[in-house]
XYZ file of C-alpha atoms in Angstrom:
157
model
C 17.975 -41.099 -51.065
C 17.169 -38.834 -52.941
C 20.104 -37.850 -55.102
C 19.621 -33.664 -54.499
C 22.389 -31.128 -54.953
C 21.231 -28.334 -53.298
C 23.857 -26.072 -54.539
C 23.253 -22.671 -52.406
C 23.046 -23.093 -49.134
C 23.566 -19.360 -47.955
C 22.059 -17.008 -44.958
C 20.116 -15.562 -47.122
C 18.292 -18.760 -48.683
C 17.765 -19.510 -44.947
C 14.513 -18.364 -43.523
C 12.833 -18.091 -40.072
C 9.107 -18.413 -39.342
C 7.136 -17.347 -36.635
C 7.609 -20.485 -34.235
C 11.340 -20.006 -35.257
C 11.309 -23.119 -37.773
C 13.887 -22.725 -40.181
C 13.421 -23.110 -44.040
C 15.557 -23.246 -46.819
C 14.282 -21.538 -49.945
C 15.991 -20.825 -53.535
C 15.920 -24.185 -55.119
C 16.674 -22.597 -58.491
C 20.216 -24.370 -59.074
C 19.597 -27.254 -56.909
C 20.515 -30.509 -59.036
C 19.447 -33.951 -59.473
C 22.193 -36.462 -59.808
C 23.952 -39.711 -60.679
C 26.145 -41.732 -58.315
C 27.398 -42.904 -61.033
C 28.667 -39.806 -62.516
C 29.485 -36.675 -60.246
C 27.720 -32.958 -61.441
C 30.166 -30.534 -62.336
C 28.936 -27.484 -63.034
C 29.218 -25.027 -60.826
C 26.719 -23.226 -59.436
C 25.463 -20.833 -56.113
C 27.629 -18.013 -54.524
C 31.315 -18.975 -54.309
C 31.849 -18.048 -50.579
C 29.753 -21.352 -50.092
C 31.182 -23.345 -52.181
C 32.882 -26.462 -51.696
C 36.462 -27.158 -53.104
C 34.854 -30.262 -55.398
C 32.304 -27.796 -56.961
C 34.991 -24.586 -57.420
C 37.429 -26.970 -58.881
C 35.111 -28.722 -61.356
C 36.273 -31.906 -59.267
C 32.604 -33.471 -59.107
C 30.518 -33.146 -56.634
C 26.882 -34.722 -54.906
C 24.799 -33.860 -51.353
C 28.051 -33.898 -49.230
C 29.394 -30.266 -51.144
C 25.840 -28.933 -48.990
C 27.819 -30.372 -45.715
C 30.681 -28.174 -47.018
C 28.246 -24.665 -47.219
C 26.529 -25.544 -44.110
C 29.940 -26.012 -42.569
C 30.575 -22.456 -44.041
C 27.203 -20.650 -42.804
C 27.819 -22.421 -39.816
C 30.872 -20.536 -39.024
C 29.358 -17.311 -40.016
C 26.588 -17.479 -37.577
C 29.859 -18.591 -34.954
C 32.584 -15.861 -35.742
C 30.549 -13.471 -37.870
C 32.335 -13.650 -40.216
C 33.382 -16.413 -43.478
C 36.224 -19.324 -43.001
C 38.096 -17.815 -46.223
C 38.942 -14.441 -47.447
C 38.880 -13.119 -50.737
C 38.756 -9.155 -52.023
C 37.800 -11.060 -55.916
C 37.050 -13.950 -57.139
C 40.442 -15.527 -57.826
C 41.202 -14.656 -54.111
C 37.899 -16.205 -52.868
C 38.909 -19.547 -54.885
C 42.738 -20.074 -54.424
C 41.502 -19.392 -50.484
C 39.459 -21.763 -50.379
C 40.801 -24.471 -52.759
C 44.533 -24.255 -50.315
C 43.942 -22.341 -47.381
C 44.669 -24.507 -44.425
C 41.354 -23.740 -42.221
C 42.256 -22.205 -38.926
C 40.114 -21.305 -36.010
C 40.239 -17.624 -35.341
C 41.837 -16.611 -31.829
C 39.465 -16.278 -30.058
C 36.792 -19.070 -30.676
C 36.533 -20.456 -27.293
C 34.939 -17.128 -26.593
C 33.052 -17.628 -28.988
C 31.614 -20.646 -29.298
C 31.820 -24.385 -27.321
C 34.278 -27.097 -27.677
C 31.407 -28.916 -29.872
C 30.629 -25.797 -31.935
C 34.140 -25.958 -33.139
C 34.701 -29.651 -33.515
C 31.854 -28.940 -36.379
C 32.662 -26.390 -38.463
C 36.159 -28.573 -38.927
C 34.730 -31.675 -38.767
C 32.492 -30.232 -41.743
C 35.924 -29.647 -43.658
C 37.344 -32.905 -42.537
C 34.147 -34.660 -43.705
C 34.403 -33.035 -47.311
C 38.100 -33.275 -47.819
C 37.249 -37.613 -46.931
C 34.371 -37.698 -49.720
C 35.896 -36.125 -52.427
C 38.898 -39.003 -51.918
C 36.485 -41.330 -51.743
C 34.960 -40.339 -55.246
C 38.366 -39.912 -56.869
C 39.593 -43.290 -55.205
C 35.873 -45.076 -56.588
C 34.702 -45.549 -52.891
C 31.169 -44.942 -52.026
C 30.801 -43.512 -48.672
C 27.632 -43.317 -46.969
C 27.213 -40.954 -43.748
C 24.630 -41.464 -41.358
C 22.504 -44.653 -41.097
C 21.203 -46.259 -43.656
C 18.152 -48.878 -43.442
C 18.996 -52.621 -44.238
C 16.333 -51.721 -46.964
C 17.992 -49.245 -48.302
C 17.983 -49.123 -52.288
C 21.449 -47.103 -51.817
C 22.906 -50.051 -50.332
C 21.640 -52.741 -53.175
C 22.641 -50.367 -55.407
C 26.735 -50.163 -53.525
C 26.474 -53.326 -52.422
C 30.134 -54.123 -51.071
C 31.584 -51.013 -52.328
C 29.286 -49.272 -48.581
C 31.761 -48.163 -45.677
């Protein structure tokens, strides 16, 4: 794990090359963080920020997964999951509103697509709670000789 949070994933920063490969641009607000102390500065575009970023609760790479979920939602449903005509209303929506699939979700995407965009929210909630409770969670396969596993020891789940 490189301990880098990109912090500004949004459609404007995702480009496709001539072969259709995805490239992410604009790394000017990316940060290198420490597992010992979560990052708390607010950077990026609010509509794509995770609650832990907006609420200054501290975050790591997991905030980028939240942003990916918002981007996926926007691609699938042609709108963002959170409303807000002002910065304060947008912040309140991200922090407090229950996420609900649009009524026409079945027409727009598969069940797997629907599960993915909802799972990103759940992942963010679980990881945020684990950090506040002092539990570290690794998502995805970790090699046995991973320095992350050695550093975390028995706290790894």
